[in-house]
Short mmCIF file of C-alpha atoms in Angstrom, two decimals:
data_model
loop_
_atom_site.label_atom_id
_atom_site.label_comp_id
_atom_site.label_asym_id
_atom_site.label_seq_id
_atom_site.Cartn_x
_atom_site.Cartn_y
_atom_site.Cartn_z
CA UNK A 1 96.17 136.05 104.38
CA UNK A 2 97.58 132.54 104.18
CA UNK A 3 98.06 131.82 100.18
CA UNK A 4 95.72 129.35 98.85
CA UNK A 5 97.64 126.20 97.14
CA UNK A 6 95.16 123.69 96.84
CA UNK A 7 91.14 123.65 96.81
CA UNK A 8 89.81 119.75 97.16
CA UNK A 9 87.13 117.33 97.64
CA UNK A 10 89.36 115.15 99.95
CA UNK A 11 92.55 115.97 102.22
CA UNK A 12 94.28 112.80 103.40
CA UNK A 13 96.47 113.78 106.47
CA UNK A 14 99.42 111.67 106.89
CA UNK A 15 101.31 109.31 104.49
CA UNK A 16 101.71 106.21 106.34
CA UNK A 17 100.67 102.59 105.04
CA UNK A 18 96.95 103.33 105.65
CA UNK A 19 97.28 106.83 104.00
CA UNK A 20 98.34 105.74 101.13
CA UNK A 21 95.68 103.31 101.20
CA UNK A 22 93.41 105.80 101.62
CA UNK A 23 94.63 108.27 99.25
CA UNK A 24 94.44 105.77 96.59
CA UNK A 25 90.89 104.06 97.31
CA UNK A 26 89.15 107.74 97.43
CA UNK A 27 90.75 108.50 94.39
CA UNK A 28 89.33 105.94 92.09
CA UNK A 29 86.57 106.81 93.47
CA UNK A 30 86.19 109.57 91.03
CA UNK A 31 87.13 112.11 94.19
CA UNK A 32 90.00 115.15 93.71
CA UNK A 33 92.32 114.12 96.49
CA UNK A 34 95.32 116.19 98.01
CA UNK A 35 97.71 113.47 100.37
CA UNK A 36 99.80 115.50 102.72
CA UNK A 37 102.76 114.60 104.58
CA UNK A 38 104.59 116.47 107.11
CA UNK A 39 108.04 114.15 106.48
CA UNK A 40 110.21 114.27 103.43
CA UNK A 41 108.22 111.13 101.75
CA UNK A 42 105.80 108.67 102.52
CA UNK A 43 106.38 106.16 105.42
CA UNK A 44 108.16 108.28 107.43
CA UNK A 45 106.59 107.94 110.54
CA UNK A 46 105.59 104.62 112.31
CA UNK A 47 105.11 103.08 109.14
CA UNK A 48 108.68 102.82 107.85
CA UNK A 49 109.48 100.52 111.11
CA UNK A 50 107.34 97.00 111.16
CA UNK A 51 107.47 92.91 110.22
CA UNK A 52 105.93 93.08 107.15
CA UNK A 53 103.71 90.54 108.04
CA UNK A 54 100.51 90.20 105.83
CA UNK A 55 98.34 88.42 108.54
CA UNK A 56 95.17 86.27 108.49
CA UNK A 57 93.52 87.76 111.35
CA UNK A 58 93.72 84.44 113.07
CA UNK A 59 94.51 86.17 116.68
CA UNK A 60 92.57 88.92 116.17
CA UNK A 61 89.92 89.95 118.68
CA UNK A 62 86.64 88.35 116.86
CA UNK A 63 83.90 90.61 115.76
CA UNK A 64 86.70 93.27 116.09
CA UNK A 65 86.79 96.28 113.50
CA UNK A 66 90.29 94.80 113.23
CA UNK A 67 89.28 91.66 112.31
CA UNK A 68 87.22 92.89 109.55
CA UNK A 69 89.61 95.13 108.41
CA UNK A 70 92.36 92.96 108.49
CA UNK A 71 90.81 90.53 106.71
CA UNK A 72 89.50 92.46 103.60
CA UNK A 73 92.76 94.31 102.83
CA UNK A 74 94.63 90.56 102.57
CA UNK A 75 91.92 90.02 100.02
CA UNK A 76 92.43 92.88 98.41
CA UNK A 77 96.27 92.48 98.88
CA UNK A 78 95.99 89.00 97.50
CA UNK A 79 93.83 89.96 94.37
CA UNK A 80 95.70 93.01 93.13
CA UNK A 81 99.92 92.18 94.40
CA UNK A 82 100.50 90.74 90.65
CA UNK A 83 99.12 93.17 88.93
CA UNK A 84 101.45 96.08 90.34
CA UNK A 85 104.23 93.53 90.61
CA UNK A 86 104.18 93.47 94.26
CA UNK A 87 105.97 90.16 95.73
CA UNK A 88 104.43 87.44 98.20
CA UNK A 89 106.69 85.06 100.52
CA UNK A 90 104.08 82.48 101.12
CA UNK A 91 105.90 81.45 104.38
CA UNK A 92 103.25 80.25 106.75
CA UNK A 93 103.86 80.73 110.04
CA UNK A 94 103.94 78.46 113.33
CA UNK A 95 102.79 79.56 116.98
CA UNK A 96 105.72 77.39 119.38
CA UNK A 97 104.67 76.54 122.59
CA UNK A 98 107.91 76.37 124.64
CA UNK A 99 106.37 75.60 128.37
CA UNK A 100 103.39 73.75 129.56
CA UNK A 101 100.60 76.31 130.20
CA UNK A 102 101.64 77.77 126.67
CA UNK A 103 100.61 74.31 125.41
CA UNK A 104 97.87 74.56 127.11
CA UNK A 105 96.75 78.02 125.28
CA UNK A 106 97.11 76.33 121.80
CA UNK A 107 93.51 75.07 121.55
CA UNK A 108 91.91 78.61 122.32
CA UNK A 109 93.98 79.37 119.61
CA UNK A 110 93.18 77.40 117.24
CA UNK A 111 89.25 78.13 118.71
CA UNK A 112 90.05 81.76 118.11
CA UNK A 113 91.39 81.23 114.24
CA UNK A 114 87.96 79.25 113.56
CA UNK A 115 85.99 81.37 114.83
CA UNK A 116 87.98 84.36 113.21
CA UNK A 117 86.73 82.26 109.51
CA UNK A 118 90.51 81.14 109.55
CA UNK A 119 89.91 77.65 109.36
CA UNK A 120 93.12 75.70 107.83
CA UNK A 121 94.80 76.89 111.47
CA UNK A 122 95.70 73.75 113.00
CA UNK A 123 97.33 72.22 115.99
CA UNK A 124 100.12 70.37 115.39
CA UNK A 125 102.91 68.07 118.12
CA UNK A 126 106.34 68.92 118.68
CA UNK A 127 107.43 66.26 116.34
CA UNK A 128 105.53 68.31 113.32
CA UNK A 129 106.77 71.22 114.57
CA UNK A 130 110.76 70.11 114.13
CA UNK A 131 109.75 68.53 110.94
CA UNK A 132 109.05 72.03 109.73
CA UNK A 133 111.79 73.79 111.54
CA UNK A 134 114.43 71.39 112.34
CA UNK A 135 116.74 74.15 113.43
CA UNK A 136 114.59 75.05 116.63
CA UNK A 137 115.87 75.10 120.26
CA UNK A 138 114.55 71.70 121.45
CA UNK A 139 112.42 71.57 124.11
CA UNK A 140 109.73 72.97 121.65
CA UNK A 141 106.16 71.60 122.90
CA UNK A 142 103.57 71.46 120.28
CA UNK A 143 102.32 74.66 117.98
CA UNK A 144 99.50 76.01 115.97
CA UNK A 145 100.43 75.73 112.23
CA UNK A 146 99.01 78.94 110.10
CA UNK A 147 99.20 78.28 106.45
CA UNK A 148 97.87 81.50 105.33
CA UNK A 149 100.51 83.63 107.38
CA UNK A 150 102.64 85.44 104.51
CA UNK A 151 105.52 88.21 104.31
CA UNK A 152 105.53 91.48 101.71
CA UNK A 153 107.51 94.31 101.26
CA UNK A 154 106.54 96.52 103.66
CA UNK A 155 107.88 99.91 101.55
CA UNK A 156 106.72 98.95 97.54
CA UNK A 157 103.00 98.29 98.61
CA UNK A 158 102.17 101.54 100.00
CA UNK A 159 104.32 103.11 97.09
CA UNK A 160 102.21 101.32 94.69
CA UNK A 161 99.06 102.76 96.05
CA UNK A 162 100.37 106.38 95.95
CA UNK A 163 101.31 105.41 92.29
CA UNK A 164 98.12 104.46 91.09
CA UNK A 165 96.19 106.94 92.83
CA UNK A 166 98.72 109.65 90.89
CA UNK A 167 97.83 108.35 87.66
CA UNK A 168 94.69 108.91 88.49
CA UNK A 169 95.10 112.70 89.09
CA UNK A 170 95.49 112.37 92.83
CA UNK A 171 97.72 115.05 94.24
CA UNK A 172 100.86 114.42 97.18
CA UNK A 173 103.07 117.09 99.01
CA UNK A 174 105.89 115.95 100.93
CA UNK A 175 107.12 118.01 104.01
CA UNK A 176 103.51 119.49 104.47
CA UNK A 177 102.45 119.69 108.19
CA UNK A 178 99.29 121.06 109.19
CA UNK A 179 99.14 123.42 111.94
CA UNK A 180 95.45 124.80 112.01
CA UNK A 181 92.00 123.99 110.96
CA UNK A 182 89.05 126.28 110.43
CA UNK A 183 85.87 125.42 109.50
CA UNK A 184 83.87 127.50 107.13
CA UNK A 185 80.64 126.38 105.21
CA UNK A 186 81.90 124.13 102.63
CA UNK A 187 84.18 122.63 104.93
CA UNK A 188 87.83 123.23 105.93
CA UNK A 189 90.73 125.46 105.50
CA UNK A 190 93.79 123.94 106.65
CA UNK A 191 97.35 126.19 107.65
CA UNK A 192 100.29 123.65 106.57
CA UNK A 193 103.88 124.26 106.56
CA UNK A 194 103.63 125.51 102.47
CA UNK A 195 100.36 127.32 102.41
CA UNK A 196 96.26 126.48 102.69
CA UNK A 197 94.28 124.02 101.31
CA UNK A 198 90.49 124.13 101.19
CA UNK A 199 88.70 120.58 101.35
CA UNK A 200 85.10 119.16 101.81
CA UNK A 201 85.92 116.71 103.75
CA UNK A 202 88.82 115.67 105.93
CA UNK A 203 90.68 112.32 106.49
CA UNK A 204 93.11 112.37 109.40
CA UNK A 205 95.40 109.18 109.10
CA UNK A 206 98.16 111.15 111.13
CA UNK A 207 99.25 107.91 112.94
CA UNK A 208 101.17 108.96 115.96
CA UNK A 209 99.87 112.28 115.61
CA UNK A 210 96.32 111.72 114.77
CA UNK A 211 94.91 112.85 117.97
CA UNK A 212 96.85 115.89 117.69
CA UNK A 213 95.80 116.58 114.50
CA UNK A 214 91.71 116.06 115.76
CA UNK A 215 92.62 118.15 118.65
CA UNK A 216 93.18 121.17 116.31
CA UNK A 217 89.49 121.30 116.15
CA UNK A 218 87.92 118.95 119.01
CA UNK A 219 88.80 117.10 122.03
CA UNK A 220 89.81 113.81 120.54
CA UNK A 221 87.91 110.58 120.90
CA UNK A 222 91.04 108.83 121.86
CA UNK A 223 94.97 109.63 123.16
CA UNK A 224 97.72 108.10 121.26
CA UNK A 225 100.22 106.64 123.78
CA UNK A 226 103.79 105.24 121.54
CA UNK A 227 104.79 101.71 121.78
CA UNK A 228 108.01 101.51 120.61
CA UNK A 229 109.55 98.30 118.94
CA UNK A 230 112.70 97.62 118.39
CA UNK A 231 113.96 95.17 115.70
CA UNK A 232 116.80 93.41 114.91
CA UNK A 233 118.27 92.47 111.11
CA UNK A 234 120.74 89.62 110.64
CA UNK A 235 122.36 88.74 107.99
CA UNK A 236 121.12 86.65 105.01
CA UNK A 237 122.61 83.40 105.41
CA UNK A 238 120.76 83.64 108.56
CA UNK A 239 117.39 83.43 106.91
CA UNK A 240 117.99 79.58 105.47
CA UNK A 241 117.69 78.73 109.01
CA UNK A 242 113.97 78.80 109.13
CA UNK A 243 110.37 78.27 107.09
CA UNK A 244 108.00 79.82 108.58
CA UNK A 245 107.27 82.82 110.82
CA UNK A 246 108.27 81.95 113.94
CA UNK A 247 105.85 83.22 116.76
CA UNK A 248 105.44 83.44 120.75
CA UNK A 249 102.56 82.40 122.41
CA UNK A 250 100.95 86.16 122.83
CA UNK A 251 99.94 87.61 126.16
CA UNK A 252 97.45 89.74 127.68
CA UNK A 253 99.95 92.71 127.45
CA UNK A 254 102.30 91.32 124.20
CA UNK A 255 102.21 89.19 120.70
CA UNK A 256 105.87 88.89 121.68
CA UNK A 257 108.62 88.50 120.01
CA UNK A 258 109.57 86.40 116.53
CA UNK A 259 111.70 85.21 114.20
CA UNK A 260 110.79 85.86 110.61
CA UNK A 261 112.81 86.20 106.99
CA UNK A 262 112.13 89.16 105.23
CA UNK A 263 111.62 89.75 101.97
CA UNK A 264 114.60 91.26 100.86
CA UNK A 265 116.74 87.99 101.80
CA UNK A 266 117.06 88.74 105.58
CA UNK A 267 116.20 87.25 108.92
CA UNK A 268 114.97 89.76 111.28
CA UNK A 269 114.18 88.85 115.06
CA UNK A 270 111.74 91.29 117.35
CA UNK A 271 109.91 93.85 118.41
CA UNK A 272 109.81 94.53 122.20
CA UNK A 273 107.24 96.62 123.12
CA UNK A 274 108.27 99.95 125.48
CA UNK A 275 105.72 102.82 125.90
CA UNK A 276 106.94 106.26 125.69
CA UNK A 277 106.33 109.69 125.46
CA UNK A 278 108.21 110.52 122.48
CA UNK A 279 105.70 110.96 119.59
CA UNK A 280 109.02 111.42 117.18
CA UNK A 281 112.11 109.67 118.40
CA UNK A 282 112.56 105.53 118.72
CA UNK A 283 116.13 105.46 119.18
CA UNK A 284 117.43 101.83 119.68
CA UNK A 285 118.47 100.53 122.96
CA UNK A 286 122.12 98.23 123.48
CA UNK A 287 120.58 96.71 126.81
CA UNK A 288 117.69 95.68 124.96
CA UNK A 289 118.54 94.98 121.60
CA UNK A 290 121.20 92.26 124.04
CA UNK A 291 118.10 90.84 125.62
CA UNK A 292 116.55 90.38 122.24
CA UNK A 293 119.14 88.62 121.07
CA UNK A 294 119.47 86.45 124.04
CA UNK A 295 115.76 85.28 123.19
CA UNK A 296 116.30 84.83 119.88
CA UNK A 297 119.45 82.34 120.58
CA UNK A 298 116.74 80.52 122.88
CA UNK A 299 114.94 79.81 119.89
CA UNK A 300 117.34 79.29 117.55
CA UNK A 301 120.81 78.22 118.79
CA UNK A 302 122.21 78.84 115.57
CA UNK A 303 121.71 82.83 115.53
CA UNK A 304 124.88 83.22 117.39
CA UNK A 305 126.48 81.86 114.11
CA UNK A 306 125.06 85.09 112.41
CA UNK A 307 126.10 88.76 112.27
CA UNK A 308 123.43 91.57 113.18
CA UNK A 309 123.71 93.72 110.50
CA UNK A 310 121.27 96.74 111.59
CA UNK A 311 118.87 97.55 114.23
CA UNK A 312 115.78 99.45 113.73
CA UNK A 313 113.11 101.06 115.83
CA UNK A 314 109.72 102.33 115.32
CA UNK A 315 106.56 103.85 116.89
CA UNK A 316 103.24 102.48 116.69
CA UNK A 317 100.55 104.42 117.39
CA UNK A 318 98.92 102.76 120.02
CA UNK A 319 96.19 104.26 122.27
CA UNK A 320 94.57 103.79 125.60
CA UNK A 321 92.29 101.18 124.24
CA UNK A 322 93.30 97.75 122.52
CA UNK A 323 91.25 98.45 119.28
CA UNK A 324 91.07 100.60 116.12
CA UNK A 325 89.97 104.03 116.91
CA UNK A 326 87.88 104.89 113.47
CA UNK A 327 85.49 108.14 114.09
CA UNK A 328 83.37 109.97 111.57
CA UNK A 329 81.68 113.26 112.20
CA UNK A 330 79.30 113.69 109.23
CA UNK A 331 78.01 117.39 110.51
CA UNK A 332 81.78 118.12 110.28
CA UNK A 333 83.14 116.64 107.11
CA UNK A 334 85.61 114.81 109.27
CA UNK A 335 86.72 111.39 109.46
CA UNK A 336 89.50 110.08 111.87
CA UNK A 337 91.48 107.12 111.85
CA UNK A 338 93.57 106.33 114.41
CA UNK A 339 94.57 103.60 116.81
CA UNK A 340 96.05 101.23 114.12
CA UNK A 341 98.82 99.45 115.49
CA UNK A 342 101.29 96.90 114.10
CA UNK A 343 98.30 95.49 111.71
CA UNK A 344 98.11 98.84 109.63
CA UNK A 345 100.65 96.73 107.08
CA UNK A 346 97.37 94.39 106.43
CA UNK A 347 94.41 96.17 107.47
CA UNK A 348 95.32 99.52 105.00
CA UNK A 349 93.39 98.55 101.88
CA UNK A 350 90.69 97.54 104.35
CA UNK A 351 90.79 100.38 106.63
CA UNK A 352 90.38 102.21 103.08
CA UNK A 353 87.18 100.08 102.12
CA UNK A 354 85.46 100.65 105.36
CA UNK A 355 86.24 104.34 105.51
CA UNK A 356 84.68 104.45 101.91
CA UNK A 357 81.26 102.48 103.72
CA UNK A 358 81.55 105.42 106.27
CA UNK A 359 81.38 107.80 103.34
CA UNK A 360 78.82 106.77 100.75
CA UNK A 361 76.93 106.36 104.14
CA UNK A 362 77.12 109.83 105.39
CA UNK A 363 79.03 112.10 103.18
CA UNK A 364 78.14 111.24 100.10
CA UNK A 365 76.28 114.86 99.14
CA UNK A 366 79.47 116.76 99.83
CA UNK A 367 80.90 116.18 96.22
CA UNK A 368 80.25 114.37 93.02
CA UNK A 369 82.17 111.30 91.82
CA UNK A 370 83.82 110.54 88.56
CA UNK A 371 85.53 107.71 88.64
CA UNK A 372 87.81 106.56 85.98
CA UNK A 373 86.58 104.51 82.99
CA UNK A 374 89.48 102.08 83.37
CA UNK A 375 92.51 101.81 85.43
CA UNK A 376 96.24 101.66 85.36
CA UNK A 377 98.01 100.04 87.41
CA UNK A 378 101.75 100.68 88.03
CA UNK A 379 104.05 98.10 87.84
CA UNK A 380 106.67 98.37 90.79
CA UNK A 381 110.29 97.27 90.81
CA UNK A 382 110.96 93.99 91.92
CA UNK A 383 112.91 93.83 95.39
CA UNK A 384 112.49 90.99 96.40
CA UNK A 385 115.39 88.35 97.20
CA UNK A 386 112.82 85.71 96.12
CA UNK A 387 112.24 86.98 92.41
CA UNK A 388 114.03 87.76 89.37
CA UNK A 389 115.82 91.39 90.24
CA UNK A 390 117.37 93.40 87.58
CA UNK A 391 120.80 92.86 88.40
CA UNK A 392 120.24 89.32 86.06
CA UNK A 393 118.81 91.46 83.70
CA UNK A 394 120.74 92.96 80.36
CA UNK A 395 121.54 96.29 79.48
CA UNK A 396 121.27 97.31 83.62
CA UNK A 397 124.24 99.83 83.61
CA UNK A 398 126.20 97.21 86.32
CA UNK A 399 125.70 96.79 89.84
CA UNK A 400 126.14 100.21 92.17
CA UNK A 401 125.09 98.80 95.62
CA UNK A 402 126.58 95.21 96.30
CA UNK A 403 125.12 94.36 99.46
CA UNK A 404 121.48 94.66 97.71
CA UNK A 405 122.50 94.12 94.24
CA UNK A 406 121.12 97.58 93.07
CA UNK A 407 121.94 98.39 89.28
CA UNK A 408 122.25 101.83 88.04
CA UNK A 409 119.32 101.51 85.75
CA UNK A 410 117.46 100.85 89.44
CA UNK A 411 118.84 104.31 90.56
CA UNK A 412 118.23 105.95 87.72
CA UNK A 413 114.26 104.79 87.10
CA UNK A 414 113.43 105.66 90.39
CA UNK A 415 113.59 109.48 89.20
CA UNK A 416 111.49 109.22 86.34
CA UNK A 417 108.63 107.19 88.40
CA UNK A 418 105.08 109.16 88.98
CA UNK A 419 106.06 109.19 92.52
CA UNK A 420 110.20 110.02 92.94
CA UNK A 421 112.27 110.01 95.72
CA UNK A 422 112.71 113.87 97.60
CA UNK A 423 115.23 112.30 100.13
CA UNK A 424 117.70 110.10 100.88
CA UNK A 425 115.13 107.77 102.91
CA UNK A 426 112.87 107.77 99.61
CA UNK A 427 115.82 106.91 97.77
CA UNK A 428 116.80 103.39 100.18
CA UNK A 429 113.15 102.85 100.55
CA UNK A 430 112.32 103.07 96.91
CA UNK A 431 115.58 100.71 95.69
CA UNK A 432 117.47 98.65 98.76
CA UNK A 433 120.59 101.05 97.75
CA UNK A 434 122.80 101.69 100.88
CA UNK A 435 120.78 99.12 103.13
CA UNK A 436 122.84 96.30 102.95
CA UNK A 437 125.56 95.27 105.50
CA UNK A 438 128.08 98.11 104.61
CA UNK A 439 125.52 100.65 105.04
CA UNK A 440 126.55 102.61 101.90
CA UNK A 441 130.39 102.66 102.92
CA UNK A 442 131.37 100.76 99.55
CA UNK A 443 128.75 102.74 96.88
CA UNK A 444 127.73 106.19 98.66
CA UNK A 445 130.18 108.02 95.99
CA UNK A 446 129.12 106.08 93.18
CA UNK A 447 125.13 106.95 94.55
CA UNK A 448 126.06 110.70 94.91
CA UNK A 449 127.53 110.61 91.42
CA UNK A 450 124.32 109.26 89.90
CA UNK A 451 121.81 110.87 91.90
CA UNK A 452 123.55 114.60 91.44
CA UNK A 453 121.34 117.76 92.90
CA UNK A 454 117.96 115.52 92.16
CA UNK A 455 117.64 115.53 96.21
CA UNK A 456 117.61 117.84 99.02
CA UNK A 457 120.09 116.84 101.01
CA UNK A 458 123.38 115.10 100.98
CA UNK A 459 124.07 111.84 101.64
CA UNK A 460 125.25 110.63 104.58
CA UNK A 461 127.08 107.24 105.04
CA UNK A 462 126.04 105.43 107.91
CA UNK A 463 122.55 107.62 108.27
CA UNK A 464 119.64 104.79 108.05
CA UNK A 465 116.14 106.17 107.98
#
């Protein structure tokens, strides 16, 4: 008999953005919640790979689950970011039109955004358009100007959620696959990698493995088919060159690709979009990742000025339909969310909200609440490029990491936090360390010598996860 290591109201499967979300909305609720991830930490899926875009929802299909979703998690993103210390790039963005009929598609645009409840989206001429961006290929035709369009960090916002929801008494295990599922009258016992757990209800947020996960117990409602995108970083001078996020006029098939700072001081340009069959494995192509960067240069002539200092590739898990693929099953204490593609970064606290509508709707007899009197809420390091970092900061221990400007007292918080690194990717996630343009050749040793035996495995210089 498999040994028994945790007995639940609520098993979150998966610990990408929108598990995280999920684990933390459920658990202040008042709910005793076990998060389980098969990887070494969270994000290490499809989620550690995106744009790190917090969107309007101007494009968004109207009346969509999307859109709704979308749209109440950058509320709740906007109402809570300060209070965990979470940073905002208020960039706006700008839709170029570079040819005639893509002129031509600004005004359903703008249509769409209106009708989305987005309604400071505006058309604006080429002339506005250069006044913004001055540094644009000419030849530019006219845009659609979106205020509201903003960049995060993609990595301290889902962190933040698992935080809270830990002081809160929610529960996480790292490296924790599940293999089997068996119903039995109070709900399910679930085979993992470490042991069982027994839950009352079920929450599959496996991402690009969510329809395997239903299919342990049921033929699933939908098939995850990868889209792989592949991004490019340049270097940080390169990010003075523009404003705003720079977007394509989408297509039936693509949003395209853009050109958008980040907001750890960089200037990142992509993602394609190639489907695969490779649930696990985006490996960067040189053919491609060319291409990208001739349609960058396109854009903006100046990128050739500007060093590439990493490429990146991630999965998203995309399905046969072009919509969110949210399923409850209230006579089996199952809910499954799946189908959330490059919005996840956005929609997560939303996704969370609506999947707590789909509870107190149908599954609300399955356990008793007790939700906290009051709340903490963590406050996360500050990352960003944009804000005061602690290198400026006294008493810091000196910089280790020169490329990111990551102190020792950086490293050495990171182990005492609710949620600490169990890998090397938690580590570069959690602090910037090693993810600059040297790639940890100049500070691995000094990392090593600071971090000790506190991880499972070594580092590796040159190994970006």
């Amino acid at each position: 008999m498999t040994q028994l290591i945790e007995d639940v109201d609520v098993v979150v499967i998966g610990g990408g953005v929108v598990g995280c979300a999920m684990f933390r909305r459920f658990t202040l609720m008042g709910s005793k919640v076990l998060l389980l991830e098969k990887g070494g930490d969270i994000l290490s899926g499809a989620s550690k790979a995106n744009s790190a875009i917090l969107h309007t929802g101007f494009d968004a299909p109207t009346g969509s689950l999307e859109l709704q979703c979308m749209q109440a998690g950058y509320q709740e993103y906007m109402d809570i970011h300060h209070r965990m210390n979470l940073p905002l790039l208020k960039t706006t963005a700008i839709v170029v039109a570079w040819t005639e009929e893509q002129l031509a598609a600004l005004p359903g645009i703008v249509k769409q955004a209106h009708d989305n409840g987005v309604l400071d989206v505006t058309q604006i001429d080429a002339e506005d358009v250069y006044n913004r961006e001055p540094n644009l290929a000419k030849g530019a035709l006219g845009g659609v100007y979106v205020p509201g369009e903003y960049v995060i960090d993609p990595w301290s916002s889902p962190l933040a959620y698992v935080t809270q929801a830990v002081q809160h008494g929610g529960k996480y295990r790292f490296n924790c696959g599940v293999t089997k599922a068996t119903r039995y009258e109070e709900g399910w016992e679930l085979e993992t990698t470490q042991g069982a757990v027994r839950t009352r209800l079920v929450i599959n947020c496996a991402g690009n493995h969510g329809d395997l996960i239903d299919g342990l117990w049921r033929q699933p409602d939908y098939e995850i088919r990868p889209r792989k995108g592949q991004f490019l970083v340049y270097d940080k001078a390169a990010a003075a060159q523009i404003n705003a996020i720079i977007l394509p006029v989408p297509t039936p098939t693509t949003k395209g690709v853009l050109l958008c700072r980040t907001i750890f001081g960089n200037m990142i340009l992509g993602p394609t979009a190639e489907e695969q069959q490779d649930r696990e494995h985006a490996e960067v192509n040189e053919e491609v990742l060319k291409s990208l960067i001739e349609k960058g240069s396109l854009m903006l002539p100046s990128l050739t000025h500007f060093s590439v200092t990493a490429t990146y590739a991630g999965l998203r898990p995309a399905t046969e339909k072009k919509e969110y693929r949210i399923y409850d099953y209230p006579n089996d204490q199952w809910i499954s969310v799946g189908g959330i593609r490059s919005t996840g970064l956005t929609a997560a606290l939303g996704i969370a909200a609506y999947v707590e509508e789909l509870y107190q709707r149908n599954f609300s007899k399955l356990f008793e609440l007790s939700p906290p009197t009051t709340l903490s809420w963590p406050h996360m390091p500050m990352l960003s490029e944009y804000e005061q970092r602690d290198y400026s900061c006294k008493g810091n221990g000196g910089v280790i990491c020169h490329c990111e400007l990551v102190t020792r007292r950086e490293l050495e918080a990171v182990f005492d936090s609710a949620v600490p690194p169990e890998c090397i990717g938690g580590l570069r996630r959690r602090t910037r360390v090693m993810m600059g343009r040297c790639n940890g050749f100049f500070c691995s040793n000094h990392v090593a010598e600071i971090v000790g035996t506190r991880l499972d495995n070594t580092l590796v210089v040159g190994k970006v996860e």
